[in-house]
Short mmCIF file of C-alpha atoms in Angstrom, two decimals:
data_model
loop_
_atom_site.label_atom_id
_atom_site.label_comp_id
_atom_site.label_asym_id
_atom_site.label_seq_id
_atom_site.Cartn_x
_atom_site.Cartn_y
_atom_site.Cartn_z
CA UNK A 144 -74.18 15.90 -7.21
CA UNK A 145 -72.62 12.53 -5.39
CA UNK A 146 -70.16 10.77 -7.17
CA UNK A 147 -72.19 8.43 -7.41
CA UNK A 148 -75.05 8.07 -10.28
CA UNK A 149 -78.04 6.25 -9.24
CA UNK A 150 -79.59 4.95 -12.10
CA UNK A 151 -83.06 3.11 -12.53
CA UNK A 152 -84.02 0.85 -15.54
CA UNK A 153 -87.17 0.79 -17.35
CA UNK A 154 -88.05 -2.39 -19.12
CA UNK A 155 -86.03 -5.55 -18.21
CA UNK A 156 -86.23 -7.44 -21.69
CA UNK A 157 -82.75 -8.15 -23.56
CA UNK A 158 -81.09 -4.93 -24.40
CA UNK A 159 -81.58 -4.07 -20.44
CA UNK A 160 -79.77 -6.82 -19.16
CA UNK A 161 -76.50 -4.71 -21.64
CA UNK A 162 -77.72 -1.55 -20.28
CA UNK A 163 -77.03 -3.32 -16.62
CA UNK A 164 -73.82 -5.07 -17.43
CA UNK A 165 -72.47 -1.79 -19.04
CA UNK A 166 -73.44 0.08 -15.82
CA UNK A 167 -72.44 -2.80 -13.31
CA UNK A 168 -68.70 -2.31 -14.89
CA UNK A 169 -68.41 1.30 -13.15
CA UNK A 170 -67.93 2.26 -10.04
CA UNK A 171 -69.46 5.08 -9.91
CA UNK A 172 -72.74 3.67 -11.09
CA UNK A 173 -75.58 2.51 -8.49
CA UNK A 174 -78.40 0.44 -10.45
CA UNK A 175 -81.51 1.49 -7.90
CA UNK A 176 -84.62 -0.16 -9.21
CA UNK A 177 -86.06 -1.81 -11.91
CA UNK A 178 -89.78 -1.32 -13.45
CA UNK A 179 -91.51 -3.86 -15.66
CA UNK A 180 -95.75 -4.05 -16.68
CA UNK A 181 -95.29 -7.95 -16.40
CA UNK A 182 -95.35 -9.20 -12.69
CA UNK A 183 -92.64 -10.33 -10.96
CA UNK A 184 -90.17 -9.69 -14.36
CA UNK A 185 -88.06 -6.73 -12.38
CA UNK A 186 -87.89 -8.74 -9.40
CA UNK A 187 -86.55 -11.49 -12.11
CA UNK A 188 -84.27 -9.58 -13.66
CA UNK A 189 -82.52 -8.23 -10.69
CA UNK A 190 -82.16 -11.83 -9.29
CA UNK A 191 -80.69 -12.98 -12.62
CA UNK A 192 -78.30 -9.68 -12.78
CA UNK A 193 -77.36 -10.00 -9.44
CA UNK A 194 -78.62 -6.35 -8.74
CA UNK A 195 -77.70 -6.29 -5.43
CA UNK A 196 -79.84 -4.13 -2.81
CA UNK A 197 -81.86 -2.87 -6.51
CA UNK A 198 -85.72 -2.96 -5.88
CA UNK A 199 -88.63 -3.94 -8.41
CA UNK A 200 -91.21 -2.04 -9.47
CA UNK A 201 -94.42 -2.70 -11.92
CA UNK A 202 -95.17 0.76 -12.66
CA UNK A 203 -92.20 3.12 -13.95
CA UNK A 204 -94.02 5.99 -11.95
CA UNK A 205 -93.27 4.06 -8.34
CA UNK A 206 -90.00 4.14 -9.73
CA UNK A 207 -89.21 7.57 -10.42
CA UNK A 208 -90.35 8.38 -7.01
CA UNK A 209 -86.67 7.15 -5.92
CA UNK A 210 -83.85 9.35 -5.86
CA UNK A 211 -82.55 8.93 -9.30
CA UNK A 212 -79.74 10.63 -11.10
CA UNK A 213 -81.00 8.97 -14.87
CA UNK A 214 -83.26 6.65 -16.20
CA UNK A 215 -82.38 3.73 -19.11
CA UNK A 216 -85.38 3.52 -20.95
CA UNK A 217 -85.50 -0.08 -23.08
CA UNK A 218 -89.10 -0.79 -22.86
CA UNK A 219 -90.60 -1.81 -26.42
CA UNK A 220 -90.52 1.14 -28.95
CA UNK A 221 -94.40 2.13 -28.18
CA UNK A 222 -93.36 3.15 -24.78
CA UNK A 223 -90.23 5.03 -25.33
CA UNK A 224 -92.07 8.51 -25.66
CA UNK A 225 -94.01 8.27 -22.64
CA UNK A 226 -91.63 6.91 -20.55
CA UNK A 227 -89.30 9.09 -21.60
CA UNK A 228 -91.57 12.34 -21.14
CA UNK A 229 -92.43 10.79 -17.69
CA UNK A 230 -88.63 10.81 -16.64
CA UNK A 231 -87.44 14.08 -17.77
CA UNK A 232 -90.33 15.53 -15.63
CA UNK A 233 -89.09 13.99 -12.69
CA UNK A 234 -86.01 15.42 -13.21
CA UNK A 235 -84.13 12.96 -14.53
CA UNK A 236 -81.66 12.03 -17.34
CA UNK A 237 -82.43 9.49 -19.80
CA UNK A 238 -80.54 7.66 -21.72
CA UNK A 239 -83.46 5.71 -23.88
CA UNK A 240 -82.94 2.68 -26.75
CA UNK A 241 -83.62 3.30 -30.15
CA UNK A 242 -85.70 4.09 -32.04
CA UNK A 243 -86.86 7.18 -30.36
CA UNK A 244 -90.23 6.88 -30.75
CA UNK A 245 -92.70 5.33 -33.21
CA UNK A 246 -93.58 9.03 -34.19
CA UNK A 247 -92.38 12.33 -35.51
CA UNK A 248 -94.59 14.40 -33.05
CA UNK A 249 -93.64 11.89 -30.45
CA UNK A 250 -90.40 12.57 -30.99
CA UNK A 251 -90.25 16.70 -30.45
CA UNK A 252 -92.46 16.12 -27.39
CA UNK A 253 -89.69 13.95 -25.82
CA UNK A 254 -86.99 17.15 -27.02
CA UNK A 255 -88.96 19.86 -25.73
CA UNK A 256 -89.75 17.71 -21.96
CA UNK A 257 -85.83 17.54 -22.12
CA UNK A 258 -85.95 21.27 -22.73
CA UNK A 259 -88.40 22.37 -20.43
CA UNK A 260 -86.85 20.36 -17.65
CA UNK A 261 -82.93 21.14 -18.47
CA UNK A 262 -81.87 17.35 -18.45
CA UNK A 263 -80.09 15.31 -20.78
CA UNK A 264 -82.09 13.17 -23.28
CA UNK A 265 -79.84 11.15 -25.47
CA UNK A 266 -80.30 8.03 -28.13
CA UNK A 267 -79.24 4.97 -28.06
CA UNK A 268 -76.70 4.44 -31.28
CA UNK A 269 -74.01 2.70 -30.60
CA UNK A 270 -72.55 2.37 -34.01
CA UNK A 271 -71.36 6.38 -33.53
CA UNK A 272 -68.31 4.99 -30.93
CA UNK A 273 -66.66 2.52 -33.43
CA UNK A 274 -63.79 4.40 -34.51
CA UNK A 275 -63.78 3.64 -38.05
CA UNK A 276 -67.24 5.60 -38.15
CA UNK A 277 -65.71 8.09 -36.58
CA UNK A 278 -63.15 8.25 -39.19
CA UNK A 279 -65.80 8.03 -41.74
CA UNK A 280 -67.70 10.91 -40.22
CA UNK A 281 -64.17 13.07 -40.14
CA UNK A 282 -63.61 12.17 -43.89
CA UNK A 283 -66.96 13.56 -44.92
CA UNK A 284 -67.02 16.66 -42.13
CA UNK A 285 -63.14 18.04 -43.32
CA UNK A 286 -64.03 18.30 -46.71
CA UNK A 287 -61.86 15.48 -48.38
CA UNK A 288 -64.94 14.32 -50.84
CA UNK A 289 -65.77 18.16 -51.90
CA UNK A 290 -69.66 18.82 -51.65
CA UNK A 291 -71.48 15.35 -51.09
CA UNK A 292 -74.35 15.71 -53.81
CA UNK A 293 -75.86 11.59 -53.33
CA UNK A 294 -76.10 8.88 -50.71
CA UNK A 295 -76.76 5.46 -50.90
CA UNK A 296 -77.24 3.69 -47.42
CA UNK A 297 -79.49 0.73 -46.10
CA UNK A 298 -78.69 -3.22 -45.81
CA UNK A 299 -80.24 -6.66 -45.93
CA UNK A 300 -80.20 -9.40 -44.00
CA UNK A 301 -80.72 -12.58 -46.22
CA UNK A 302 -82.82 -13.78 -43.55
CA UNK A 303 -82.77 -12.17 -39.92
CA UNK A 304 -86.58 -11.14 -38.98
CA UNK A 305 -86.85 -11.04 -34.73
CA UNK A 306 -90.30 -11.80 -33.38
CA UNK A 307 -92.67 -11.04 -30.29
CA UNK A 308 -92.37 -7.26 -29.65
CA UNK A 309 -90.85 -6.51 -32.90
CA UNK A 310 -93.69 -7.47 -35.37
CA UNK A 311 -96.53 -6.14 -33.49
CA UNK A 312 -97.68 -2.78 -34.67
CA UNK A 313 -99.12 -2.19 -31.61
CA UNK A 314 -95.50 -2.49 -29.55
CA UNK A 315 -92.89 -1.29 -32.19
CA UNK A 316 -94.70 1.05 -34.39
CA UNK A 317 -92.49 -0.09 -37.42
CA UNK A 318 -90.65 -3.13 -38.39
CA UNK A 319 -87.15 -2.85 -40.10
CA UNK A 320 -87.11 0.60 -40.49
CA UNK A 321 -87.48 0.61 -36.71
CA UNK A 322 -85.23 -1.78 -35.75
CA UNK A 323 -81.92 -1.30 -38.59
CA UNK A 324 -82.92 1.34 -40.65
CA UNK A 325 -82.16 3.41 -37.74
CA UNK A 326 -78.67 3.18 -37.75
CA UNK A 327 -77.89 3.25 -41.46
CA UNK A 328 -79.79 6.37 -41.22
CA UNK A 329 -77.74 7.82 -38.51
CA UNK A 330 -74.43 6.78 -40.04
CA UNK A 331 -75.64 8.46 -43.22
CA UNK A 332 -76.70 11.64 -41.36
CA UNK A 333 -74.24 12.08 -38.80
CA UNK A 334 -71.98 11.95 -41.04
CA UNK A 335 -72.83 14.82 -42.79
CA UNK A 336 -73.99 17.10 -40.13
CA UNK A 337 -77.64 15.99 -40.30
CA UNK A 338 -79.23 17.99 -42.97
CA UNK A 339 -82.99 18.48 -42.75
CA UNK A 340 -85.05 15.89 -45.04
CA UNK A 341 -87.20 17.88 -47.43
CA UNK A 342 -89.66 15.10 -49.32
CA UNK A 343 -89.50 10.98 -49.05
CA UNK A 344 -90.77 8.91 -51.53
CA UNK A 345 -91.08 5.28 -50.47
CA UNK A 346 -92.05 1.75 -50.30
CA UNK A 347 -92.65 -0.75 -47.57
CA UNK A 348 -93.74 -4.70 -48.31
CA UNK A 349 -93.63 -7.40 -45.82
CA UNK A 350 -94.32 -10.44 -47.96
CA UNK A 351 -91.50 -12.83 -45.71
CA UNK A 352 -92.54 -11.77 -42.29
CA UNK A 353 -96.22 -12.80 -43.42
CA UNK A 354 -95.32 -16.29 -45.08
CA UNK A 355 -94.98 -19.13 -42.86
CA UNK A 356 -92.72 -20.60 -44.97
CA UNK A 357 -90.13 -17.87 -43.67
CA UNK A 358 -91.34 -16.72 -40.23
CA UNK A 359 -92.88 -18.83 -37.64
CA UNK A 360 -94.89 -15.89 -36.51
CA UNK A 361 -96.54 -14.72 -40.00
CA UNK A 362 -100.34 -14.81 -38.56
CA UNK A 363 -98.73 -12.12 -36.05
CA UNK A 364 -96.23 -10.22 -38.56
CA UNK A 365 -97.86 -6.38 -38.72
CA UNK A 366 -94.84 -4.55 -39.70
CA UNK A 367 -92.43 -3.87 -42.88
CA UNK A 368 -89.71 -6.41 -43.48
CA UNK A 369 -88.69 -4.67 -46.29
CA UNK A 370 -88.52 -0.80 -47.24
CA UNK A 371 -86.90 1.60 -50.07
CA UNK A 372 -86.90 5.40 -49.79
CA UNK A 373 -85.41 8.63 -51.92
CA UNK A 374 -85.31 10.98 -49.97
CA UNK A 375 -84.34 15.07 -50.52
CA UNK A 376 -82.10 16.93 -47.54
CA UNK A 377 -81.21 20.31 -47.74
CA UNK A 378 -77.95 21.54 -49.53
CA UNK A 379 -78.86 19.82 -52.30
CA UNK A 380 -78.01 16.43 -50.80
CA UNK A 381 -80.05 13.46 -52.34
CA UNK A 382 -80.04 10.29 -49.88
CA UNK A 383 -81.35 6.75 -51.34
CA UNK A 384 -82.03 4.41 -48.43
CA UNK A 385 -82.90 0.98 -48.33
CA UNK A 386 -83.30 -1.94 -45.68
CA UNK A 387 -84.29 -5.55 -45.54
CA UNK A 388 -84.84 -8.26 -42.77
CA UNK A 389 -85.43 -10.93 -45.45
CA UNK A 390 -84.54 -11.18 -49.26
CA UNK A 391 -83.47 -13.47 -52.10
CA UNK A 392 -80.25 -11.68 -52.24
CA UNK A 393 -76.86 -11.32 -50.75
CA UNK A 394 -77.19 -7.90 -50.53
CA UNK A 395 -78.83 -4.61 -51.39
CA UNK A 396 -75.27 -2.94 -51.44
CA UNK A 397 -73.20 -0.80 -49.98
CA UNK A 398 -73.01 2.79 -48.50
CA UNK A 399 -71.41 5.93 -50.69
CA UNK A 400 -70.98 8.83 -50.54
CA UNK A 401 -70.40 10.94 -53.84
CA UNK A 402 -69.19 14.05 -54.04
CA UNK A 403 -67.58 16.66 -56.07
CA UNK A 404 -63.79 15.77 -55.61
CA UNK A 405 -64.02 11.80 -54.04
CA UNK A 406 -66.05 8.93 -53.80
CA UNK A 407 -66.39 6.90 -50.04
CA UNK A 408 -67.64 3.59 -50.49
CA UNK A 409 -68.26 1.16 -47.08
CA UNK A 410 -69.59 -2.34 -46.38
CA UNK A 411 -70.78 -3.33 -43.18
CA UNK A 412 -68.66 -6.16 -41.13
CA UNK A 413 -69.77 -9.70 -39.95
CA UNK A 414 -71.33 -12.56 -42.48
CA UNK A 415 -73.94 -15.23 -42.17
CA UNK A 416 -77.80 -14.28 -42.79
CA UNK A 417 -78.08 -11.84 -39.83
CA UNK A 418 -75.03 -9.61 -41.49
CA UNK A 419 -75.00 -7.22 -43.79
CA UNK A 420 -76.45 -4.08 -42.13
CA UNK A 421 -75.15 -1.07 -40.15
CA UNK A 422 -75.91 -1.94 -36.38
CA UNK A 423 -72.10 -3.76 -36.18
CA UNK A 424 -68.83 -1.86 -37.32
CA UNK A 425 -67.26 -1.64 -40.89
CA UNK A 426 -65.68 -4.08 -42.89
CA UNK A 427 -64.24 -2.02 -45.40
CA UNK A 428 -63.64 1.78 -46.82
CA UNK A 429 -62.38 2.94 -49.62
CA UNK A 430 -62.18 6.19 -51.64
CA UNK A 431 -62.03 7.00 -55.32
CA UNK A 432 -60.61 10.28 -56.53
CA UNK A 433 -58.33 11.31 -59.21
CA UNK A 434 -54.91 11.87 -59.03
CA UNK A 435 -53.15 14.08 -62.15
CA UNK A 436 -56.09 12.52 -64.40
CA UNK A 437 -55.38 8.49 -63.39
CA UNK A 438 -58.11 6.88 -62.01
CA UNK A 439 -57.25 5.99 -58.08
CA UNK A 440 -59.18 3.63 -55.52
CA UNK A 441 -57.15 4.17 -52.44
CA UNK A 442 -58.24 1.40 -49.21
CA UNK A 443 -58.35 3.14 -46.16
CA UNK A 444 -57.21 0.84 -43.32
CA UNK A 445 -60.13 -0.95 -41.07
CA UNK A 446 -59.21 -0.47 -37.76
CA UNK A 447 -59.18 -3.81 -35.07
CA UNK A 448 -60.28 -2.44 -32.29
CA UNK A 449 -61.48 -4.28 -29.26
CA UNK A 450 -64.21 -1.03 -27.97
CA UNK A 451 -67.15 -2.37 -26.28
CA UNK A 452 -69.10 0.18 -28.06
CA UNK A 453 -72.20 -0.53 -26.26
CA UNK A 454 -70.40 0.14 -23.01
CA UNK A 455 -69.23 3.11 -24.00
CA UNK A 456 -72.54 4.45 -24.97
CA UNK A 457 -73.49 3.77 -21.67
CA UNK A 458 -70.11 5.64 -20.40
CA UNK A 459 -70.92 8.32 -22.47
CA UNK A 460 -74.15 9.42 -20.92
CA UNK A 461 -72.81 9.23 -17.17
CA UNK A 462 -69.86 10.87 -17.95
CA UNK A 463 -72.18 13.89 -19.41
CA UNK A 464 -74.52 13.02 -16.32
CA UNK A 465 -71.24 13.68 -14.06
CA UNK A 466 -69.68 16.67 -16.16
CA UNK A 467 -72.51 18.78 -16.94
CA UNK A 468 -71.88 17.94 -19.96
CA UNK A 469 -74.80 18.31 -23.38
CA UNK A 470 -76.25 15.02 -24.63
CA UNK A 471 -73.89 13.06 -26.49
CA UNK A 472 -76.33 11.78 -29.34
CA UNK A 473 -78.92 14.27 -28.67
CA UNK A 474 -83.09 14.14 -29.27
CA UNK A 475 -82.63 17.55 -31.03
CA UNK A 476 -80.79 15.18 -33.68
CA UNK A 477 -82.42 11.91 -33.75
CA UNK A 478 -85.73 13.81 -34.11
CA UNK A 479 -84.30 13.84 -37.94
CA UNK A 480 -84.15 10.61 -38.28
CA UNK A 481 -87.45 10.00 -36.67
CA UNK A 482 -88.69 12.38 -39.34
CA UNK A 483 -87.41 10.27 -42.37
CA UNK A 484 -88.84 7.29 -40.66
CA UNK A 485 -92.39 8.57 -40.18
CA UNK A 486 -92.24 9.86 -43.63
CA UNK A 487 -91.49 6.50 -45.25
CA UNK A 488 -93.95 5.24 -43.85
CA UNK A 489 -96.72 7.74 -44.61
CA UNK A 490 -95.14 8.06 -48.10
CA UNK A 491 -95.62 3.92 -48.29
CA UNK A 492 -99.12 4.01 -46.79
CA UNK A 493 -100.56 6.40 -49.42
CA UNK A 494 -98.15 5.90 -52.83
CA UNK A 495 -96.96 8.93 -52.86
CA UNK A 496 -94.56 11.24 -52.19
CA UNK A 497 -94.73 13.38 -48.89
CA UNK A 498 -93.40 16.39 -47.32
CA UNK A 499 -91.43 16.63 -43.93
CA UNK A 500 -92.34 19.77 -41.68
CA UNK A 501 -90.18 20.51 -39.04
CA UNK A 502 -91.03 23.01 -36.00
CA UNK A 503 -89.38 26.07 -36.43
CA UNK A 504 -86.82 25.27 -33.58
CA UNK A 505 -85.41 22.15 -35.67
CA UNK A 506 -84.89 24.72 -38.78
#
């Protein structure tokens, strides 16, 4: 392989122009071409980007014609599976946005392309390179809170509901869980290995997103705004997740962990009506555990760090492009969290709960 990754871009809306920026910052990184269903946005995009000598496409098929190491793949959610399928069998990488797809089955299809044509397929989660969810992730992993029995993850935003592609059924397949619930999932699961989810019992509402009082949009609004889950994992593990664009409340709470011997409790950083969910960093930790029978809340240190994380997911996947290296936040992984999310919403849909059925290769 050339030292030099050529990279295309699928989708020129606003998370590509940070997949760009992230990729213009290395110099081992060639952005090739651009592809985008609306004419003359590509050719727009690479003007405003300054893509120099990058050519613009309609159709993502012209583009994987070109001699690509890897694909970014940030079209809206509906088109993340078969883009992504597309790529992989042209033999290329692809780094695509979250949330993988809008489906469970869509999901393992995009795994097994990945499989079938030996190339890296890895999710776009930012969150995982802030090093104070790392250090989360290593408190949970080495043992320090015994066996973690209950979880308790989500957020709300007071008020924070996007618009256009986000509330359309037809483009994003899901509302919050799609576009948040994501990430609390994945700090949640990563952190503790990513159990299987057995059952999900849930419930989705969207009575802001469809009230004009709160959401310009509401004739349009076809998604959740608003969704609460219990949901079983394996090991014995019981996870209660919860998510909100839009509520009469500060907040829905923060994220613990319990387990046998300690107690992790985290709150997500920022403020202001956007804040107060896990797609930014951490604003606090702290753990409870006994020490010779006295009560003890101990603060673990926040750490200031000035990471572009969103870079470094980008870094990430070249580096494992360049090194031969396995996907850093791999499909075979997400696919769980796709699971959870297509079961809360089937759960939602018919008031009950529902069971999650893996393939035998994610067992």
């Amino acid at each position: 392989m050339s030292n030099t990754i050529n990279v295309g871009i699928i989708g020129s809306g606003g998370i590509a122009a940070a997949h760009a920026e992230a990729y213009k910052q290395m110099d081992d990184v060639r952005i090739v071409a651009v592809a985008d269903i609306i004419p003359g946005k590509a050719s727009q995009f690479i003007e405003q980007l300054n893509l120099k000598n990058a050519r613009g496409f309609r159709d993502h098929l012209d583009l994987l014609t070109l001699d690509l190491d890897a694909v970014s793949v940030c079209t809206p959610n509906v088109a993340h599976h078969q883009t992504s399928i597309d790529s992989l069998n042209s033999g290329k990488h692809v780094l695509v946005e979250k949330p993988m797809a809008v489906t469970l089955t869509q999901a393992i299809e995009m795994v097994d392309a990945a499989k079938k044509a030996d190339k890296i397929l890895t999710v776009g989660f930012q969150p995982r390179y802030d090093p104070n969810m790392q250090a989360v992730k290593d408190i949970v992993q080495t043992g320090q809170l015994g066996n973690v029995y209950y979880v308790q993850t989500g957020g709300g935003r007071r008020r924070g509901m996007p618009g256009g592609t986000f509330i359309k059924k037809s483009l994003a397949g899901a509302g919050a869980m799609a576009d948040i619930g994501c990430y609390s999932l994945d700090l949640a699961l990563n952190s503790l290995g990513y159990p299987k989810p057995l059952t999900v019992s849930a419930y989705t509402s969207n009575y802001f997103g469809t009230n004009p009082i709160y959401h310009k949009e509401a004739d349009n609004f076809e998604v959740e705004d608003f969704g609460v889950a219990m949901i079983r994992l394996e090991g014995d593990i019981l996870l209660n997740f919860k998510i909100s664009w839009a509520m009469h409340m500060d907040s829905l709470g923060p994220t613990l962990f319990l387990g046998t011997d300690a107690g992790l409790k985290l709150t997500p950083a920022g403020n202001g009506p956007w804040s107060g969910v896990w797609d930014g960093g951490i604003g606090s930790i702290s753990m409870y555990h006994d020490i010779k029978g006295h009560h003890v809340e101990t603060t673990i240190p926040v750490q200031n760090h000035r990471l572009n994380i969103f870079y470094e997911k980008v870094r990430d996947f070249v580096i494992a492009i360049k090194e031969g290296k396995a996907a850093p936040i791999p499909g075979e992984q997400i696919v769980i969290n796709q699971a959870i999310i297509d079961g809360i919403l089937r759960s939602s849909e018919l008031g009950s709960e529902v069971k999650i059925k893996l393939p035998n290769t994610f067992k």
